[in-house]
Short mmCIF file of N, CA, C and O in Angstrom, two decimals:
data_model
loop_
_atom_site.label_atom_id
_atom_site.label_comp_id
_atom_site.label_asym_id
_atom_site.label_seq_id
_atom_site.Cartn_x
_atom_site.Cartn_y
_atom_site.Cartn_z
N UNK A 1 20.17 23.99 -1.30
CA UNK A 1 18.85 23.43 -1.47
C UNK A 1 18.08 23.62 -0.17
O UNK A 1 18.86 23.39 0.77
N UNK A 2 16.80 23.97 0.29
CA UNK A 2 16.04 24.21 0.97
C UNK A 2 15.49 23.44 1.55
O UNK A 2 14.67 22.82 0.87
N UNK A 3 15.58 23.05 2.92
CA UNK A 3 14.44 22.29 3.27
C UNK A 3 13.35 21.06 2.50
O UNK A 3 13.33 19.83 2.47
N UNK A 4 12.70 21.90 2.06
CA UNK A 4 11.53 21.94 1.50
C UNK A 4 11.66 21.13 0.24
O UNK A 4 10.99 20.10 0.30
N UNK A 5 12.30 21.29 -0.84
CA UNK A 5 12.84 20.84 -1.53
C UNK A 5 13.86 19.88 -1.74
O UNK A 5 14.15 19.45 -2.86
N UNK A 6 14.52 19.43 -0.45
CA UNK A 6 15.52 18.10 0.04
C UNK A 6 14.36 17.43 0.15
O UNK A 6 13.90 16.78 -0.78
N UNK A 7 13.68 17.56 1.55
CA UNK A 7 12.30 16.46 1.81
C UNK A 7 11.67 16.28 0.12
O UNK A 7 11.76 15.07 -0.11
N UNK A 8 11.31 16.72 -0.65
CA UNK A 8 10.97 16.35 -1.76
C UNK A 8 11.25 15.40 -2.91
O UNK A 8 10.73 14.59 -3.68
N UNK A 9 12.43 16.01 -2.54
CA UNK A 9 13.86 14.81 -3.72
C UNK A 9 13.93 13.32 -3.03
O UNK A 9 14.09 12.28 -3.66
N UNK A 10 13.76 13.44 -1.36
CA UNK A 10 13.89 12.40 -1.11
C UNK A 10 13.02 11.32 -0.82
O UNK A 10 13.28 10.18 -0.42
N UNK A 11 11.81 11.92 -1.13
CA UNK A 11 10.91 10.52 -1.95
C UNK A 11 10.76 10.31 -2.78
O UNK A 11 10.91 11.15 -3.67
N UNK A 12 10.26 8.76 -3.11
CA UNK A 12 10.57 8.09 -4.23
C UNK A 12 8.77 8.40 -4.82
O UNK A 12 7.75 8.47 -4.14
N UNK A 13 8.95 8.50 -6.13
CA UNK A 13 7.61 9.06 -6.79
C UNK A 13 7.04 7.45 -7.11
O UNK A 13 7.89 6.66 -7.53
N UNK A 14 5.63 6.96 -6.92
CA UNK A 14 4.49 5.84 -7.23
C UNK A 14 4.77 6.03 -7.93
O UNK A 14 5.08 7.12 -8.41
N UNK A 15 4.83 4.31 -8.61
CA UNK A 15 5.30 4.09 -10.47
C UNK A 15 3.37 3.92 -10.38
O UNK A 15 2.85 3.53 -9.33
N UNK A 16 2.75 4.18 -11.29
CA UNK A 16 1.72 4.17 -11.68
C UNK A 16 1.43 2.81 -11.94
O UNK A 16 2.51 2.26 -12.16
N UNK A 17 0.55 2.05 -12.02
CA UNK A 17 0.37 0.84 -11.81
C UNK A 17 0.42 0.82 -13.45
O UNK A 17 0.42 1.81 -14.18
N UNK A 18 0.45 -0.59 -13.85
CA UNK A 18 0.47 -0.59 -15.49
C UNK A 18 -1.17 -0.65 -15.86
O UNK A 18 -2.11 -0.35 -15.12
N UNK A 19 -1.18 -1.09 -17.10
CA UNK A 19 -2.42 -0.95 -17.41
C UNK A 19 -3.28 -2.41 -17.65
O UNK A 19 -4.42 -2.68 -18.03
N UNK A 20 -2.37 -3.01 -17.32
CA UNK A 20 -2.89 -4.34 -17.15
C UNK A 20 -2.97 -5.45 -15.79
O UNK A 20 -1.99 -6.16 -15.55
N UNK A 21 -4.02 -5.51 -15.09
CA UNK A 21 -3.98 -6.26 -13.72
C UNK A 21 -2.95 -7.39 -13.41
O UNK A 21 -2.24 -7.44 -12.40
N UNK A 22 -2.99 -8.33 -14.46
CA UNK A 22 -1.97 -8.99 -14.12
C UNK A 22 -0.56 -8.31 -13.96
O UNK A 22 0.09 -8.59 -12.95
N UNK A 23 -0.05 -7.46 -14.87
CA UNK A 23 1.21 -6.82 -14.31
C UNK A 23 1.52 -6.63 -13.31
O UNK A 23 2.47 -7.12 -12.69
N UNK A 24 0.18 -5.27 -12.71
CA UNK A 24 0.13 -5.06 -11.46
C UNK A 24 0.42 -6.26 -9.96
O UNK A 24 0.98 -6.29 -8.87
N UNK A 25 -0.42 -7.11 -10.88
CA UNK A 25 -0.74 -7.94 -9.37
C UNK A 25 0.41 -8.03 -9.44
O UNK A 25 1.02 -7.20 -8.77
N UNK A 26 1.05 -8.80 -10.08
CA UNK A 26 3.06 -9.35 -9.90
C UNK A 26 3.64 -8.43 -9.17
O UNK A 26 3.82 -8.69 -7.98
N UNK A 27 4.10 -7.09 -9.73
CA UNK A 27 4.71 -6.06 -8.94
C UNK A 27 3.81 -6.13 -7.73
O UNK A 27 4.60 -6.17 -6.79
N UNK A 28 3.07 -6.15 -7.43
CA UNK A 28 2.24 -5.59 -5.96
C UNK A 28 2.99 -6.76 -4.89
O UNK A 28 3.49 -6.63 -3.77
N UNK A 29 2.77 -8.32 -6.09
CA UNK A 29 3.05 -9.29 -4.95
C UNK A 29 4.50 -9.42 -4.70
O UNK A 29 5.07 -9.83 -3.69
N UNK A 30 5.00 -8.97 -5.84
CA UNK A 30 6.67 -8.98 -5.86
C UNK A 30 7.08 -8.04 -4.71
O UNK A 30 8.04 -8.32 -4.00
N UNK A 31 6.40 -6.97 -4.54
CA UNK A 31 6.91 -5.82 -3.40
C UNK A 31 6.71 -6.27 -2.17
O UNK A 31 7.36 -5.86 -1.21
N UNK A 32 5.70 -7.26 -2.09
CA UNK A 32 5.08 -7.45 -0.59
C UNK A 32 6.35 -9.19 -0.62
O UNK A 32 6.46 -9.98 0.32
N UNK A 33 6.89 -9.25 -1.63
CA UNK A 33 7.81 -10.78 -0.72
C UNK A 33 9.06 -10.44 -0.75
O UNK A 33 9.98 -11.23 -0.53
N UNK A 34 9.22 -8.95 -1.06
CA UNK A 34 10.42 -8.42 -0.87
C UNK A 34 10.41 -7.63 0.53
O UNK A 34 11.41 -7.18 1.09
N UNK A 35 9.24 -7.56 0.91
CA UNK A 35 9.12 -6.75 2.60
C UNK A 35 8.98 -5.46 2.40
O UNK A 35 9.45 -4.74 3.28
N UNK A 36 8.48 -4.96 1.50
CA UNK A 36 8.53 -3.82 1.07
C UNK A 36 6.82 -3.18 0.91
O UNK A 36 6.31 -2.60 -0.04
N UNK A 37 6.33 -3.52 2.05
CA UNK A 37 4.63 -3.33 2.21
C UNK A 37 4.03 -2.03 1.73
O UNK A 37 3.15 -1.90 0.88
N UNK A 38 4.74 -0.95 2.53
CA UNK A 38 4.47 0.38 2.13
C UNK A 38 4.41 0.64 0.77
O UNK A 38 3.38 1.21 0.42
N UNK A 39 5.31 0.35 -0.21
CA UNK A 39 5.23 0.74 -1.65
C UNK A 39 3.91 0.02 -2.49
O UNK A 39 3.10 0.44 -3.32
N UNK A 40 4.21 -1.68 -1.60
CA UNK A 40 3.11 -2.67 -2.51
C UNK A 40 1.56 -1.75 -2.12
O UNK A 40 0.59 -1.65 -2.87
N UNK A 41 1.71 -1.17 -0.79
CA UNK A 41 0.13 -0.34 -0.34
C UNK A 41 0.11 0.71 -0.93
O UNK A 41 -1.02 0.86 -1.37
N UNK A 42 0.79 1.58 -1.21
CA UNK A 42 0.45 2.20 -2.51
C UNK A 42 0.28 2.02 -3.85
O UNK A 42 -0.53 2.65 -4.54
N UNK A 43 0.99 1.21 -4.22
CA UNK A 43 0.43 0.55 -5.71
C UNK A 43 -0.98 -0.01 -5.68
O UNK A 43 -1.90 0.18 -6.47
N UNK A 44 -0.93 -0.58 -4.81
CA UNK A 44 -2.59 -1.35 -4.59
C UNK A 44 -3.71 -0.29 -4.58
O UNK A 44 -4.69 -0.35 -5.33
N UNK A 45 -3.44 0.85 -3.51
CA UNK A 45 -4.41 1.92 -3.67
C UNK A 45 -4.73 2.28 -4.81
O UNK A 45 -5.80 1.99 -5.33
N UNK A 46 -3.55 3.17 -5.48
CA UNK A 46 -3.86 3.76 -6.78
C UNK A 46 -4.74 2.55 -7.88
O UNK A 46 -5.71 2.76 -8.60
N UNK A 47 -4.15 1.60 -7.72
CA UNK A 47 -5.09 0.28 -8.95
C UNK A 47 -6.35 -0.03 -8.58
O UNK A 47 -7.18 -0.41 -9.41
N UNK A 48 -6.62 0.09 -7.31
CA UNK A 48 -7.97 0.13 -6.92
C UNK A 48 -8.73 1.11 -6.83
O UNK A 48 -9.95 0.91 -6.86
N UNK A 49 -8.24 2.35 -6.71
CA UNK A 49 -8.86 3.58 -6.95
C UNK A 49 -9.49 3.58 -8.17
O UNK A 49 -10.69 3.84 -8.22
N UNK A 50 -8.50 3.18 -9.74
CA UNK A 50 -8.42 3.56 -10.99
C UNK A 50 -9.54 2.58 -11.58
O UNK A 50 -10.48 3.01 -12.25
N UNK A 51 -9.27 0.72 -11.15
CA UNK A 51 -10.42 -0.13 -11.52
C UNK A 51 -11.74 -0.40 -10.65
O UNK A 51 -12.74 -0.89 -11.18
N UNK A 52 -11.71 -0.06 -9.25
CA UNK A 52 -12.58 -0.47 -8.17
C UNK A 52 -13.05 -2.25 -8.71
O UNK A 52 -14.22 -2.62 -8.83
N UNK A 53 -11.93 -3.09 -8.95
CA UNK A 53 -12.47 -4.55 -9.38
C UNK A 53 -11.95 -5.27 -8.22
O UNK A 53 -10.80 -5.12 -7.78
N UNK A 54 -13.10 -6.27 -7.60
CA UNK A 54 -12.38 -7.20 -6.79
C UNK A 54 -11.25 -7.62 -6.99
O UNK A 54 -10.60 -7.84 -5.97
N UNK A 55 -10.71 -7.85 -8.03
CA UNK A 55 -9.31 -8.34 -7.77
C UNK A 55 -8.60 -7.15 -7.54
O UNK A 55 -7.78 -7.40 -6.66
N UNK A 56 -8.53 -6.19 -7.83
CA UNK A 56 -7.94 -4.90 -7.19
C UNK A 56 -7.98 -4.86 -5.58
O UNK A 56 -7.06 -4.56 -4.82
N UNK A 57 -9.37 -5.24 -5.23
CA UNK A 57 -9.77 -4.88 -3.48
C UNK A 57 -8.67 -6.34 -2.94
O UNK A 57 -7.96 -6.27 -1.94
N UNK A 58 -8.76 -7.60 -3.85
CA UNK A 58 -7.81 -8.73 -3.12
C UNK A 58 -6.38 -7.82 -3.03
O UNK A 58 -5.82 -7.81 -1.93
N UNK A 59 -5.95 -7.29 -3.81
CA UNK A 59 -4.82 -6.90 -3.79
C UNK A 59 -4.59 -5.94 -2.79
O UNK A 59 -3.40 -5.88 -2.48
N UNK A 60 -5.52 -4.97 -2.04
CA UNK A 60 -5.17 -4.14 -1.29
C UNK A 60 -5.45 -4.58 -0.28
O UNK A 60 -4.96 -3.95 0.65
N UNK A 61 -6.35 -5.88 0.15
CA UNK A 61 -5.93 -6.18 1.79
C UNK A 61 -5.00 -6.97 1.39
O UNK A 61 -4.87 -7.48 2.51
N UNK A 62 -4.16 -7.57 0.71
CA UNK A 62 -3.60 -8.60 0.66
C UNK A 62 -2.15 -7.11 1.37
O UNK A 62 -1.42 -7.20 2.36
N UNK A 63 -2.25 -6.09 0.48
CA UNK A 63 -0.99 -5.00 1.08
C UNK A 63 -1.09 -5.09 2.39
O UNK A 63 -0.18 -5.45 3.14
N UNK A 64 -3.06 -4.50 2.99
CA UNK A 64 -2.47 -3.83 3.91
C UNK A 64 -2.71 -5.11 4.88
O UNK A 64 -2.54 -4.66 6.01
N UNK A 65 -2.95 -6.11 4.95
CA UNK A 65 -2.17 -7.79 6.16
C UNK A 65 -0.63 -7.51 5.93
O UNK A 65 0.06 -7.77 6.92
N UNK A 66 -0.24 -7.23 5.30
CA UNK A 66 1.76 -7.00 4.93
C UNK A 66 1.91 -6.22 5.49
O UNK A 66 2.70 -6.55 6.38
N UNK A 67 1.53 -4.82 5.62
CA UNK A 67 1.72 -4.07 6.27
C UNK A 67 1.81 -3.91 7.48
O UNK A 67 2.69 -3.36 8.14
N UNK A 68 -0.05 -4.86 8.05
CA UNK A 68 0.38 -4.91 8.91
C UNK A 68 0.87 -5.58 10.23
O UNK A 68 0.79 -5.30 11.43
N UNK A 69 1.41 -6.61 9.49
CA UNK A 69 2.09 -7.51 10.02
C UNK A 69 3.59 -6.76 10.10
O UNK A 69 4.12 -6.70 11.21
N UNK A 70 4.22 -6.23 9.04
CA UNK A 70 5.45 -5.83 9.25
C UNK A 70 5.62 -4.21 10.60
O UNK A 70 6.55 -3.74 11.24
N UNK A 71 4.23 -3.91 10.46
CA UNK A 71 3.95 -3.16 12.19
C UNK A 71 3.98 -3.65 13.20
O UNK A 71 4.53 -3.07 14.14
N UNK A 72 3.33 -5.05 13.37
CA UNK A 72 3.55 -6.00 14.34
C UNK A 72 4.97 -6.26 15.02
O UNK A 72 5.45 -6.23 16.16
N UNK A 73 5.53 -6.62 13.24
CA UNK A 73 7.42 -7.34 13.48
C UNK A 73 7.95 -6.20 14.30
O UNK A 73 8.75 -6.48 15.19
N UNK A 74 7.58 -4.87 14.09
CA UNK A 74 8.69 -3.61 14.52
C UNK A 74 7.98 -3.14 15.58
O UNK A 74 7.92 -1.95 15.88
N UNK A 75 7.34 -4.19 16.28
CA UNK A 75 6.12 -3.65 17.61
C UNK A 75 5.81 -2.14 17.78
O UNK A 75 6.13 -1.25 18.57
N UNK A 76 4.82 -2.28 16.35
CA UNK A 76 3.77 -1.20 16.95
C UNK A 76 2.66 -1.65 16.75
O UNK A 76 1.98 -1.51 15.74
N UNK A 77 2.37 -2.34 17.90
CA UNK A 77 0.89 -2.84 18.46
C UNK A 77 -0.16 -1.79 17.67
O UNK A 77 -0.83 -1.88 16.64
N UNK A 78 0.01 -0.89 18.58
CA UNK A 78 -1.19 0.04 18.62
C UNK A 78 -1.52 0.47 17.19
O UNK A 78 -2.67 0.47 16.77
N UNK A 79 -0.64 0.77 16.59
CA UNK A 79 -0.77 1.66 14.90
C UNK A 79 -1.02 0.41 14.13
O UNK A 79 -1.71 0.50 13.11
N UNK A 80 -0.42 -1.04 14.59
CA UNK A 80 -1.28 -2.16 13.49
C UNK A 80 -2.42 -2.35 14.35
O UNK A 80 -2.78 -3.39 13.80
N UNK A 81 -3.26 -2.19 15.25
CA UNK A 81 -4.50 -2.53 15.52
C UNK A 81 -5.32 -1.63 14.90
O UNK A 81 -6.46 -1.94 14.56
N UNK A 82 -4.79 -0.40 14.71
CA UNK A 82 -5.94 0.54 14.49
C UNK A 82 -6.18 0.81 13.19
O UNK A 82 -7.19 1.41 12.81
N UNK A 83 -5.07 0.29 12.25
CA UNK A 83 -4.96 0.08 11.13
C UNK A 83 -5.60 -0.90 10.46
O UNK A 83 -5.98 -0.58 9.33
N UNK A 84 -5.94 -2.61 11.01
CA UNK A 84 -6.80 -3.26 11.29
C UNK A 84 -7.73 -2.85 11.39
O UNK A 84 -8.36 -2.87 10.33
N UNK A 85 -8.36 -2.32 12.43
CA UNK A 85 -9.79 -1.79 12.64
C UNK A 85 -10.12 -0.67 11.35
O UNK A 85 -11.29 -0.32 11.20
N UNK A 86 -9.26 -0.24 10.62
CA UNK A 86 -10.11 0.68 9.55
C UNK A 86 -9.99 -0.11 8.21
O UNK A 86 -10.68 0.09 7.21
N UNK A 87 -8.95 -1.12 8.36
CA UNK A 87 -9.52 -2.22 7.19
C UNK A 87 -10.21 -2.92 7.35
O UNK A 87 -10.60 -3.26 6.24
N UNK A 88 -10.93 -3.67 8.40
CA UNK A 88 -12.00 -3.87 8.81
C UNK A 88 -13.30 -2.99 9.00
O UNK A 88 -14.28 -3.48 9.56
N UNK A 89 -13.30 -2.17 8.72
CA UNK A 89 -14.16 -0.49 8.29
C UNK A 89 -14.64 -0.93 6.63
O UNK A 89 -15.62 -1.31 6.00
N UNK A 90 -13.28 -0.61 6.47
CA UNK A 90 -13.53 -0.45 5.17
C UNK A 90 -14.44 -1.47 4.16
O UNK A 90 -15.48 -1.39 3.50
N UNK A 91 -13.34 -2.54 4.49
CA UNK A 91 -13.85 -3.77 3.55
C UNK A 91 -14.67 -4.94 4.67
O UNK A 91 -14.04 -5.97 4.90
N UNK A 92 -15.56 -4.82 5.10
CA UNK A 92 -16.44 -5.60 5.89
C UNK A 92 -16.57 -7.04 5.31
O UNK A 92 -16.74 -7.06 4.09
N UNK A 93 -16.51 -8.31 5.96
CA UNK A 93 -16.34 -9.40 5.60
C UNK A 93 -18.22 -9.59 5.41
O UNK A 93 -19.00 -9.53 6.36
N UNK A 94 -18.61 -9.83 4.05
CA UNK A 94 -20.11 -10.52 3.96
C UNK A 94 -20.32 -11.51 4.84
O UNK A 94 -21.40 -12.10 4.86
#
């Protein structure tokens, strides 16, 4: 097997969010109290991409504070500040 094709196998493919928000939210919140931020921040993306509904946008800072807090825990200052600063970009507090 090639390179190319190992790195491939060895990620895990986004379960597609379901088609119903509440599902989602559960799995999203279920991933993020299992410590598992990265996956819950991709689920969140894709559901917010697909509905653009506030409760979708709660769900994706709610990922990426998990996230990046669990950057914090594994001190990387710098990559959770700046990560911060573009969720603070993004979603601007009214």
């Amino acid at each position: 097997m090639s390179k190319r094709n190992k790195r491939a196998a060895d990620r895990r493919p986004v379960q597609p969010p379901s088609t119903s928000l509440p599902e989602s939210r559960a799995r999203i919140e279920a991933l993020i109290a299992a410590g598992k931020a990265r996956e819950a921040l991709d689920l969140a993306k894709q559901l917010f991409k697909e509905t653009r509904s506030g409760e979708a946008e709660a769900l994706l800072i709610a990922a990426y504070e998990a996230r990046i807090h669990g950057m914090l825990a594994r001190g990387l200052y710098d990559e959770a500040g700046a990560l911060a600063a573009l969720v603070g970009e993004r979603f601007p507090v009214l």
